[in-house]
């Protein structure tokens, strides 16, 4: 029996030692130490032994069991460690590899043009002023010399929330708000960019929602020649140093006198092409001297203060600058369009 136990130990230890994975180790545990295993069998048969043999064989059986148990335990720890090592080697990350390139985006062409215009006027001492898109009738119309029955309101039909509340048709109401907040004391020197709305049918040159940029300069002794000077700088910076401007008489209810500004054609320099419709001139914006009544309604004394104002559509500016033929391109978010304005 003694020899039997010893050869059992040798056989078991050898097999444990050569086990290649945790699964076969577990099988060996069941095989040698399980309820139906040889050691259990030996212990169970102890009753048949003599009084003298019993403690000797009992002790040996326990020793063999402990030896196998500890061999399995050591082997298990070894195999688990190997498994983790293999996993670490497999999943290791080479931190010295270059990263994947980050997709760089670009400004929307309309945003780029608006920011270019903003920067230009900031350089001329203007501040940016933004205001509500949902306006009331007073700021959108009344304060700008467009009383309820004024025919010019027809051209600026809007989306009404109530009789008195509407989506603004221009950014001017915000200019009126800023003037009012100055409580009759100049200077007011602001640029108002933002979304505006008109009840219009969308086509290549019209949209029910579009952007506007307005400028306003109110102070003592502001004159039409100041407007002309500022607009000349603007035209040259946006469309090239050799641009000339011309002012044609026009009409807006909120300015008097009112003008329309053209720039000399940047495409043909005046000889006549399709961009300027063979006139040599391109219409860019509307402007004028702030109507005395508008100044007065917003708290400025028109005998002391004068001002100029202008308004332009950045979509139109961007279309001219980049040769875009349909205003709807700005709003459709087609990447094939947007990617063309990636800066180098
Ligand atoms: C255009 C013409 C213009 C103004 C906007 C203005 C604002 C105040 C007072 C007086 Cl608060 N005027 N704005 C003046 C003249 C023309 O816009 O064709 N815009 C696209």
mmCIF file of C-alpha atoms and ligand atoms in Angstrom:
data_model
loop_
_atom_site.group_PDB
_atom_site.id
_atom_site.type_symbol
_atom_site.label_atom_id
_atom_site.label_comp_id
_atom_site.label_asym_id
_atom_site.label_seq_id
_atom_site.Cartn_x
_atom_site.Cartn_y
_atom_site.Cartn_z
ATOM 1 C CA UNK A 1 0.000 0.000 0.000
ATOM 2 C CA UNK A 2 2.908 2.234 0.830
ATOM 3 C CA UNK A 3 4.449 1.689 -2.618
ATOM 4 C CA UNK A 4 1.073 2.247 -4.222
ATOM 5 C CA UNK A 5 0.756 5.678 -2.554
ATOM 6 C CA UNK A 6 4.292 6.667 -3.466
ATOM 7 C CA UNK A 7 3.936 5.781 -7.119
ATOM 8 C CA UNK A 8 0.604 7.608 -7.081
ATOM 9 C CA UNK A 9 2.400 10.692 -5.814
ATOM 10 C CA UNK A 10 5.106 10.454 -8.466
ATOM 11 C CA UNK A 11 2.613 9.904 -11.260
ATOM 12 C CA UNK A 12 0.400 12.789 -10.088
ATOM 13 C CA UNK A 13 3.253 15.246 -9.623
ATOM 14 C CA UNK A 14 4.627 14.440 -13.055
ATOM 15 C CA UNK A 15 1.253 14.948 -14.705
ATOM 16 C CA UNK A 16 0.602 18.206 -12.818
ATOM 17 C CA UNK A 17 4.012 19.428 -13.842
ATOM 18 C CA UNK A 18 3.376 18.804 -17.511
ATOM 19 C CA UNK A 19 -0.188 20.209 -17.535
ATOM 20 C CA UNK A 20 -0.374 22.833 -20.257
ATOM 21 C CA UNK A 21 -3.488 24.748 -19.299
ATOM 22 C CA UNK A 22 -5.867 25.448 -16.446
ATOM 23 C CA UNK A 23 -8.505 23.128 -17.851
ATOM 24 C CA UNK A 24 -6.270 20.026 -17.798
ATOM 25 C CA UNK A 25 -5.038 21.036 -14.321
ATOM 26 C CA UNK A 26 -8.633 21.065 -13.101
ATOM 27 C CA UNK A 27 -9.165 17.612 -14.648
ATOM 28 C CA UNK A 28 -6.110 16.346 -12.724
ATOM 29 C CA UNK A 29 -7.492 17.778 -9.494
ATOM 30 C CA UNK A 30 -10.695 15.813 -9.977
ATOM 31 C CA UNK A 31 -8.781 12.713 -11.058
ATOM 32 C CA UNK A 32 -6.444 12.535 -8.022
ATOM 33 C CA UNK A 33 -8.186 14.432 -5.226
ATOM 34 C CA UNK A 34 -11.854 13.935 -6.128
ATOM 35 C CA UNK A 35 -14.365 11.837 -4.237
ATOM 36 C CA UNK A 36 -13.819 8.916 -6.600
ATOM 37 C CA UNK A 37 -10.049 9.420 -6.689
ATOM 38 C CA UNK A 38 -7.371 6.939 -5.510
ATOM 39 C CA UNK A 39 -6.519 8.753 -2.266
ATOM 40 C CA UNK A 40 -10.090 8.853 -1.089
ATOM 41 C CA UNK A 41 -10.184 5.187 -1.920
ATOM 42 C CA UNK A 42 -7.089 4.471 0.217
ATOM 43 C CA UNK A 43 -8.469 6.408 3.163
ATOM 44 C CA UNK A 44 -11.762 4.628 2.804
ATOM 45 C CA UNK A 45 -10.034 1.224 2.954
ATOM 46 C CA UNK A 46 -8.144 2.087 6.171
ATOM 47 C CA UNK A 47 -10.535 0.034 8.246
ATOM 48 C CA UNK A 48 -9.077 -3.122 6.791
ATOM 49 C CA UNK A 49 -5.572 -2.275 7.986
ATOM 50 C CA UNK A 50 -3.927 -3.415 11.218
ATOM 51 C CA UNK A 51 -3.721 -1.084 14.205
ATOM 52 C CA UNK A 52 0.019 -0.506 13.574
ATOM 53 C CA UNK A 53 -0.300 0.177 9.841
ATOM 54 C CA UNK A 54 -3.235 2.542 10.119
ATOM 55 C CA UNK A 55 -1.434 5.730 11.391
ATOM 56 C CA UNK A 56 1.541 5.172 9.063
ATOM 57 C CA UNK A 57 -0.563 4.769 5.952
ATOM 58 C CA UNK A 58 -2.950 7.500 7.115
ATOM 59 C CA UNK A 59 -0.129 9.966 7.544
ATOM 60 C CA UNK A 60 1.429 9.016 4.203
ATOM 61 C CA UNK A 61 -1.926 9.340 2.429
ATOM 62 C CA UNK A 62 -2.332 12.831 3.893
ATOM 63 C CA UNK A 63 1.203 13.763 2.876
ATOM 64 C CA UNK A 64 0.611 12.570 -0.688
ATOM 65 C CA UNK A 65 -2.664 14.502 -0.857
ATOM 66 C CA UNK A 66 -1.000 17.680 0.462
ATOM 67 C CA UNK A 67 1.897 17.281 -1.972
ATOM 68 C CA UNK A 68 -0.503 16.946 -4.911
ATOM 69 C CA UNK A 69 -2.650 19.860 -3.664
ATOM 70 C CA UNK A 70 0.331 22.182 -3.309
ATOM 71 C CA UNK A 71 1.750 21.119 -6.699
ATOM 72 C CA UNK A 72 -1.613 21.891 -8.328
ATOM 73 C CA UNK A 73 -1.754 25.244 -6.524
ATOM 74 C CA UNK A 74 1.770 26.213 -7.638
ATOM 75 C CA UNK A 75 1.091 25.096 -11.183
ATOM 76 C CA UNK A 76 -2.199 26.998 -11.231
ATOM 77 C CA UNK A 77 -0.499 30.223 -10.128
ATOM 78 C CA UNK A 78 2.167 29.694 -12.743
ATOM 79 C CA UNK A 79 -0.347 29.072 -15.537
ATOM 80 C CA UNK A 80 -2.469 32.105 -14.532
ATOM 81 C CA UNK A 81 0.573 34.335 -14.581
ATOM 82 C CA UNK A 82 1.558 32.993 -18.013
ATOM 83 C CA UNK A 83 -1.942 33.684 -19.272
ATOM 84 C CA UNK A 84 -1.844 37.325 -18.091
ATOM 85 C CA UNK A 85 1.648 37.793 -19.560
ATOM 86 C CA UNK A 86 0.481 36.459 -22.923
ATOM 87 C CA UNK A 87 -2.562 38.743 -22.801
ATOM 88 C CA UNK A 88 -0.433 41.782 -21.986
ATOM 89 C CA UNK A 89 1.959 41.005 -24.824
ATOM 90 C CA UNK A 90 -0.969 40.567 -27.199
ATOM 91 C CA UNK A 91 -2.746 43.770 -26.211
ATOM 92 C CA UNK A 92 0.249 46.019 -25.787
ATOM 93 C CA UNK A 93 0.043 49.472 -27.357
ATOM 94 C CA UNK A 94 2.996 51.017 -29.095
ATOM 95 C CA UNK A 95 2.864 54.538 -27.732
ATOM 96 C CA UNK A 96 5.564 55.655 -30.156
ATOM 97 C CA UNK A 97 3.284 55.087 -33.191
ATOM 98 C CA UNK A 98 2.062 58.324 -34.808
ATOM 99 C CA UNK A 99 -1.613 59.177 -34.055
ATOM 100 C CA UNK A 100 -4.391 58.972 -36.594
ATOM 101 C CA UNK A 101 -4.796 62.312 -38.367
ATOM 102 C CA UNK A 102 -7.571 64.484 -36.907
ATOM 103 C CA UNK A 103 -10.056 65.646 -39.536
ATOM 104 C CA UNK A 104 -9.747 69.413 -39.574
ATOM 105 C CA UNK A 105 -12.912 71.330 -40.215
ATOM 106 C CA UNK A 106 -13.335 74.768 -41.717
ATOM 107 C CA UNK A 107 -15.621 77.686 -41.142
ATOM 108 C CA UNK A 108 -18.826 77.798 -43.117
ATOM 109 C CA UNK A 109 -18.175 80.280 -45.962
ATOM 110 C CA UNK A 110 -20.940 82.533 -44.661
ATOM 111 C CA UNK A 111 -19.479 82.521 -41.145
ATOM 112 C CA UNK A 112 -16.035 83.212 -42.597
ATOM 113 C CA UNK A 113 -17.327 86.260 -44.527
ATOM 114 C CA UNK A 114 -19.289 87.565 -41.522
ATOM 115 C CA UNK A 115 -16.236 87.260 -39.270
ATOM 116 C CA UNK A 116 -14.053 88.937 -41.883
ATOM 117 C CA UNK A 117 -16.479 91.877 -42.007
ATOM 118 C CA UNK A 118 -16.725 91.997 -38.197
ATOM 119 C CA UNK A 119 -12.926 92.029 -37.826
ATOM 120 C CA UNK A 120 -12.631 94.785 -40.392
ATOM 121 C CA UNK A 121 -15.097 97.041 -38.560
ATOM 122 C CA UNK A 122 -13.644 96.188 -35.131
ATOM 123 C CA UNK A 123 -10.400 97.544 -36.618
ATOM 124 C CA UNK A 124 -12.254 100.767 -37.417
ATOM 125 C CA UNK A 125 -13.441 101.175 -33.820
ATOM 126 C CA UNK A 126 -16.872 99.533 -34.020
ATOM 127 C CA UNK A 127 -18.236 97.087 -31.418
ATOM 128 C CA UNK A 128 -20.359 94.011 -32.162
ATOM 129 C CA UNK A 129 -23.934 94.156 -30.843
ATOM 130 C CA UNK A 130 -26.350 91.244 -31.003
ATOM 131 C CA UNK A 131 -30.028 91.188 -30.092
ATOM 132 C CA UNK A 132 -33.309 89.261 -30.183
ATOM 133 C CA UNK A 133 -34.626 87.595 -33.344
ATOM 134 C CA UNK A 134 -38.168 87.653 -31.981
ATOM 135 C CA UNK A 135 -39.076 91.338 -31.905
ATOM 136 C CA UNK A 136 -42.047 93.521 -31.277
ATOM 137 C CA UNK A 137 -43.651 95.801 -33.822
ATOM 138 C CA UNK A 138 -42.274 98.901 -32.141
ATOM 139 C CA UNK A 139 -38.556 98.107 -32.523
ATOM 140 C CA UNK A 140 -38.859 96.334 -35.871
ATOM 141 C CA UNK A 141 -40.996 99.021 -37.557
ATOM 142 C CA UNK A 142 -42.244 101.997 -35.521
ATOM 143 C CA UNK A 143 -38.840 103.055 -34.146
ATOM 144 C CA UNK A 144 -37.478 102.977 -37.691
ATOM 145 C CA UNK A 145 -40.000 105.371 -39.154
ATOM 146 C CA UNK A 146 -42.277 102.649 -40.466
ATOM 147 C CA UNK A 147 -45.659 103.397 -38.852
ATOM 148 C CA UNK A 148 -48.474 100.859 -39.093
ATOM 149 C CA UNK A 149 -49.862 102.030 -42.455
ATOM 150 C CA UNK A 150 -46.497 102.694 -44.132
ATOM 151 C CA UNK A 151 -46.321 101.196 -47.647
ATOM 152 C CA UNK A 152 -42.688 100.106 -47.164
ATOM 153 C CA UNK A 153 -43.919 97.506 -44.663
ATOM 154 C CA UNK A 154 -45.277 95.524 -47.629
ATOM 155 C CA UNK A 155 -41.732 94.713 -48.759
ATOM 156 C CA UNK A 156 -40.894 93.399 -45.303
ATOM 157 C CA UNK A 157 -43.758 91.046 -44.581
ATOM 158 C CA UNK A 158 -42.673 88.638 -41.863
ATOM 159 C CA UNK A 159 -43.666 85.678 -39.726
ATOM 160 C CA UNK A 160 -46.000 86.925 -37.016
ATOM 161 C CA UNK A 161 -46.292 85.322 -33.591
ATOM 162 C CA UNK A 162 -49.054 87.757 -32.598
ATOM 163 C CA UNK A 163 -50.216 91.090 -34.087
ATOM 164 C CA UNK A 164 -47.438 92.804 -32.146
ATOM 165 C CA UNK A 165 -44.680 90.130 -32.033
ATOM 166 C CA UNK A 166 -42.813 88.943 -35.124
ATOM 167 C CA UNK A 167 -39.517 87.531 -36.380
ATOM 168 C CA UNK A 168 -37.343 90.582 -37.114
ATOM 169 C CA UNK A 169 -37.110 91.550 -40.789
ATOM 170 C CA UNK A 170 -33.753 93.306 -40.367
ATOM 171 C CA UNK A 171 -31.174 93.778 -37.602
ATOM 172 C CA UNK A 172 -32.111 97.479 -37.280
ATOM 173 C CA UNK A 173 -34.387 96.901 -34.248
ATOM 174 C CA UNK A 174 -31.282 95.929 -32.323
ATOM 175 C CA UNK A 175 -29.593 99.146 -33.404
ATOM 176 C CA UNK A 176 -32.619 101.059 -32.138
ATOM 177 C CA UNK A 177 -32.374 99.176 -28.817
ATOM 178 C CA UNK A 178 -28.669 100.039 -28.468
ATOM 179 C CA UNK A 179 -29.326 103.730 -29.290
ATOM 180 C CA UNK A 180 -32.121 103.811 -26.708
ATOM 181 C CA UNK A 181 -29.807 102.241 -24.083
ATOM 182 C CA UNK A 182 -27.320 105.103 -24.635
ATOM 183 C CA UNK A 183 -29.935 107.545 -23.291
ATOM 184 C CA UNK A 184 -29.139 110.315 -25.752
ATOM 185 C CA UNK A 185 -25.371 110.276 -25.262
ATOM 186 C CA UNK A 186 -22.984 109.403 -28.097
ATOM 187 C CA UNK A 187 -20.979 107.951 -29.547
ATOM 188 C CA UNK A 188 -22.776 104.826 -30.677
ATOM 189 C CA UNK A 189 -20.526 102.879 -33.010
ATOM 190 C CA UNK A 190 -21.773 99.358 -33.608
ATOM 191 C CA UNK A 191 -22.008 96.481 -36.062
ATOM 192 C CA UNK A 192 -25.080 94.253 -35.790
ATOM 193 C CA UNK A 193 -24.817 90.867 -37.475
ATOM 194 C CA UNK A 194 -27.565 88.269 -37.259
ATOM 195 C CA UNK A 195 -30.401 86.235 -38.696
ATOM 196 C CA UNK A 196 -33.396 87.991 -40.205
ATOM 197 C CA UNK A 197 -36.664 86.739 -41.683
ATOM 198 C CA UNK A 198 -38.990 87.726 -44.517
ATOM 199 C CA UNK A 199 -42.139 86.169 -45.913
ATOM 200 C CA UNK A 200 -40.485 85.270 -49.208
ATOM 201 C CA UNK A 201 -40.527 82.337 -51.600
ATOM 202 C CA UNK A 202 -37.111 80.672 -51.661
ATOM 203 C CA UNK A 203 -35.214 80.733 -54.966
ATOM 204 C CA UNK A 204 -31.623 81.203 -56.166
ATOM 205 C CA UNK A 205 -31.396 84.733 -54.710
ATOM 206 C CA UNK A 206 -34.116 84.794 -51.998
ATOM 207 C CA UNK A 207 -34.511 83.008 -48.693
ATOM 208 C CA UNK A 208 -37.133 83.322 -45.938
ATOM 209 C CA UNK A 209 -34.248 83.338 -43.443
ATOM 210 C CA UNK A 210 -30.931 84.999 -44.173
ATOM 211 C CA UNK A 211 -28.177 87.038 -42.535
ATOM 212 C CA UNK A 212 -27.775 90.766 -42.314
ATOM 213 C CA UNK A 213 -24.976 93.002 -41.104
ATOM 214 C CA UNK A 214 -25.818 96.561 -40.232
ATOM 215 C CA UNK A 215 -23.599 99.341 -39.033
ATOM 216 C CA UNK A 216 -24.468 102.482 -37.088
ATOM 217 C CA UNK A 217 -22.376 105.460 -36.075
ATOM 218 C CA UNK A 218 -24.080 108.224 -34.103
ATOM 219 C CA UNK A 219 -22.108 111.133 -32.670
ATOM 220 C CA UNK A 220 -21.711 114.892 -32.941
ATOM 221 C CA UNK A 221 -20.637 115.962 -36.461
ATOM 222 C CA UNK A 222 -20.970 112.613 -38.220
ATOM 223 C CA UNK A 223 -21.325 113.382 -41.922
ATOM 224 C CA UNK A 224 -22.028 111.643 -45.217
ATOM 225 C CA UNK A 225 -18.329 111.992 -46.066
ATOM 226 C CA UNK A 226 -17.531 109.884 -42.961
ATOM 227 C CA UNK A 227 -19.847 107.201 -44.321
ATOM 228 C CA UNK A 228 -18.158 107.423 -47.698
ATOM 229 C CA UNK A 229 -14.702 107.074 -46.131
ATOM 230 C CA UNK A 230 -15.660 104.045 -44.021
ATOM 231 C CA UNK A 231 -17.370 102.341 -46.966
ATOM 232 C CA UNK A 232 -14.349 102.944 -49.207
ATOM 233 C CA UNK A 233 -12.093 101.179 -46.681
ATOM 234 C CA UNK A 234 -14.627 98.342 -46.466
ATOM 235 C CA UNK A 235 -14.838 97.934 -50.275
ATOM 236 C CA UNK A 236 -11.069 97.876 -50.699
ATOM 237 C CA UNK A 237 -10.473 95.397 -47.860
ATOM 238 C CA UNK A 238 -13.183 93.018 -49.022
ATOM 239 C CA UNK A 239 -12.796 93.212 -52.789
ATOM 240 C CA UNK A 240 -9.300 94.509 -53.483
ATOM 241 C CA UNK A 241 -7.186 97.614 -53.025
ATOM 242 C CA UNK A 242 -7.998 99.074 -56.467
ATOM 243 C CA UNK A 243 -11.777 99.126 -55.899
ATOM 244 C CA UNK A 244 -13.611 102.386 -56.402
ATOM 245 C CA UNK A 245 -17.024 103.101 -54.910
ATOM 246 C CA UNK A 246 -19.957 105.185 -56.060
ATOM 247 C CA UNK A 247 -23.063 106.274 -54.165
ATOM 248 C CA UNK A 248 -26.402 106.501 -55.970
ATOM 249 C CA UNK A 249 -29.456 108.197 -54.471
ATOM 250 C CA UNK A 250 -31.994 105.766 -53.020
ATOM 251 C CA UNK A 251 -34.767 105.590 -50.471
ATOM 252 C CA UNK A 252 -35.121 103.968 -47.047
ATOM 253 C CA UNK A 253 -37.700 105.176 -44.503
ATOM 254 C CA UNK A 254 -35.049 105.261 -41.718
ATOM 255 C CA UNK A 255 -32.372 107.312 -43.511
ATOM 256 C CA UNK A 256 -32.324 110.725 -45.157
ATOM 257 C CA UNK A 257 -30.601 111.062 -47.517
ATOM 258 C CA UNK A 258 -30.412 107.407 -48.533
ATOM 259 C CA UNK A 259 -27.869 105.889 -50.884
ATOM 260 C CA UNK A 260 -26.998 102.662 -52.622
ATOM 261 C CA UNK A 261 -23.299 101.813 -52.806
ATOM 262 C CA UNK A 262 -21.710 100.168 -55.835
ATOM 263 C CA UNK A 263 -18.126 98.984 -56.197
ATOM 264 C CA UNK A 264 -16.176 98.955 -59.448
ATOM 265 C CA UNK A 265 -16.314 95.434 -60.876
ATOM 266 C CA UNK A 266 -13.501 93.279 -59.441
ATOM 267 C CA UNK A 267 -13.862 90.867 -62.327
ATOM 268 C CA UNK A 268 -13.481 93.147 -65.368
ATOM 269 C CA UNK A 269 -12.334 96.344 -63.590
ATOM 270 C CA UNK A 270 -15.076 98.291 -65.300
ATOM 271 C CA UNK A 271 -14.923 97.213 -68.937
ATOM 272 C CA UNK A 272 -18.128 95.172 -68.624
ATOM 273 C CA UNK A 273 -18.704 91.458 -67.951
ATOM 274 C CA UNK A 274 -21.403 89.067 -66.746
ATOM 275 C CA UNK A 275 -20.588 89.670 -63.039
ATOM 276 C CA UNK A 276 -21.441 93.397 -63.340
ATOM 277 C CA UNK A 277 -24.033 92.834 -66.072
ATOM 278 C CA UNK A 278 -21.942 94.948 -68.463
ATOM 279 C CA UNK A 279 -22.292 98.053 -66.264
ATOM 280 C CA UNK A 280 -18.816 97.991 -64.682
ATOM 281 C CA UNK A 281 -20.433 98.389 -61.236
ATOM 282 C CA UNK A 282 -21.736 95.939 -58.641
ATOM 283 C CA UNK A 283 -24.346 96.885 -56.029
ATOM 284 C CA UNK A 284 -23.091 95.975 -52.542
ATOM 285 C CA UNK A 285 -25.189 97.674 -49.861
ATOM 286 C CA UNK A 286 -27.654 100.359 -48.815
ATOM 287 C CA UNK A 287 -26.867 103.217 -46.468
ATOM 288 C CA UNK A 288 -27.690 106.756 -45.460
ATOM 289 C CA UNK A 289 -27.783 109.398 -42.773
ATOM 290 C CA UNK A 290 -29.998 108.300 -39.865
ATOM 291 C CA UNK A 291 -33.373 110.036 -40.207
ATOM 292 C CA UNK A 292 -33.765 112.788 -37.560
ATOM 293 C CA UNK A 293 -37.059 111.287 -36.459
ATOM 294 C CA UNK A 294 -35.370 107.889 -35.909
ATOM 295 C CA UNK A 295 -32.681 109.550 -33.761
ATOM 296 C CA UNK A 296 -35.361 111.369 -31.799
ATOM 297 C CA UNK A 297 -37.476 108.257 -31.155
ATOM 298 C CA UNK A 298 -34.398 106.505 -29.747
ATOM 299 C CA UNK A 299 -33.593 109.363 -27.393
ATOM 300 C CA UNK A 300 -31.034 111.417 -29.364
ATOM 301 C CA UNK A 301 -31.446 115.128 -30.038
ATOM 302 C CA UNK A 302 -31.193 115.454 -33.856
ATOM 303 C CA UNK A 303 -30.073 119.074 -33.480
ATOM 304 C CA UNK A 304 -26.977 117.894 -31.585
ATOM 305 C CA UNK A 305 -26.377 114.421 -32.992
ATOM 306 C CA UNK A 306 -26.161 113.011 -36.497
ATOM 307 C CA UNK A 307 -25.323 109.517 -37.646
ATOM 308 C CA UNK A 308 -24.880 107.226 -40.569
ATOM 309 C CA UNK A 309 -26.133 103.667 -40.990
ATOM 310 C CA UNK A 310 -25.675 100.967 -43.554
ATOM 311 C CA UNK A 311 -26.961 97.472 -44.135
ATOM 312 C CA UNK A 312 -25.765 94.583 -46.246
ATOM 313 C CA UNK A 313 -26.497 90.926 -46.916
ATOM 314 C CA UNK A 314 -23.432 88.773 -46.192
ATOM 315 C CA UNK A 315 -24.849 86.015 -48.426
ATOM 316 C CA UNK A 316 -24.682 88.403 -51.353
ATOM 317 C CA UNK A 317 -21.156 89.494 -50.408
ATOM 318 C CA UNK A 318 -20.039 85.836 -50.133
ATOM 319 C CA UNK A 319 -21.756 84.917 -53.426
ATOM 320 C CA UNK A 320 -19.920 87.720 -55.235
ATOM 321 C CA UNK A 321 -16.609 87.013 -53.538
ATOM 322 C CA UNK A 322 -16.648 83.263 -54.216
ATOM 323 C CA UNK A 323 -18.739 83.113 -57.395
ATOM 324 C CA UNK A 324 -21.613 81.189 -55.754
ATOM 325 C CA UNK A 325 -24.711 81.158 -57.961
ATOM 326 C CA UNK A 326 -27.427 79.956 -55.577
ATOM 327 C CA UNK A 327 -28.120 81.262 -52.051
ATOM 328 C CA UNK A 328 -29.540 77.848 -51.070
ATOM 329 C CA UNK A 329 -26.033 76.355 -51.134
ATOM 330 C CA UNK A 330 -25.376 78.170 -47.833
ATOM 331 C CA UNK A 331 -28.188 76.373 -46.034
ATOM 332 C CA UNK A 332 -28.161 72.861 -47.527
ATOM 333 C CA UNK A 333 -25.043 71.723 -45.640
ATOM 334 C CA UNK A 334 -23.737 69.681 -48.561
ATOM 335 C CA UNK A 335 -20.109 68.800 -47.732
ATOM 336 C CA UNK A 336 -19.203 68.879 -51.424
ATOM 337 C CA UNK A 337 -20.017 72.603 -51.311
ATOM 338 C CA UNK A 338 -18.628 73.333 -47.842
ATOM 339 C CA UNK A 339 -15.274 71.588 -48.445
ATOM 340 C CA UNK A 340 -14.461 73.979 -51.271
ATOM 341 C CA UNK A 341 -13.865 76.742 -48.735
ATOM 342 C CA UNK A 342 -11.146 74.958 -46.786
ATOM 343 C CA UNK A 343 -8.279 77.303 -46.113
ATOM 344 C CA UNK A 344 -4.871 76.019 -47.120
HETATM 345 C C1 LIG B 1 -29.925 97.232 -47.273
HETATM 346 C C2 LIG B 1 -30.106 98.544 -46.616
HETATM 347 C C3 LIG B 1 -29.886 99.745 -44.603
HETATM 348 C C4 LIG B 1 -29.957 100.896 -42.506
HETATM 349 C C5 LIG B 1 -29.966 99.719 -43.228
HETATM 350 C C6 LIG B 1 -30.454 101.758 -40.252
HETATM 351 C C7 LIG B 1 -30.601 101.420 -38.935
HETATM 352 C C8 LIG B 1 -30.971 102.382 -38.044
HETATM 353 C C9 LIG B 1 -31.179 103.638 -38.447
HETATM 354 C C10 LIG B 1 -31.035 103.940 -39.752
HETATM 355 CL CL1 LIG B 1 -31.195 101.977 -36.425
HETATM 356 N N1 LIG B 1 -30.668 103.002 -40.633
HETATM 357 N N2 LIG B 1 -30.085 100.798 -41.128
HETATM 358 C C11 LIG B 1 -29.854 102.104 -43.177
HETATM 359 C C12 LIG B 1 -29.776 102.113 -44.533
HETATM 360 C C13 LIG B 1 -29.789 100.932 -45.267
HETATM 361 O O1 LIG B 1 -29.893 98.538 -45.253
HETATM 362 O O2 LIG B 1 -30.000 97.138 -48.435
HETATM 363 N N3 LIG B 1 -29.682 96.196 -46.489
HETATM 364 C C14 LIG B 1 -29.462 94.879 -47.002
#
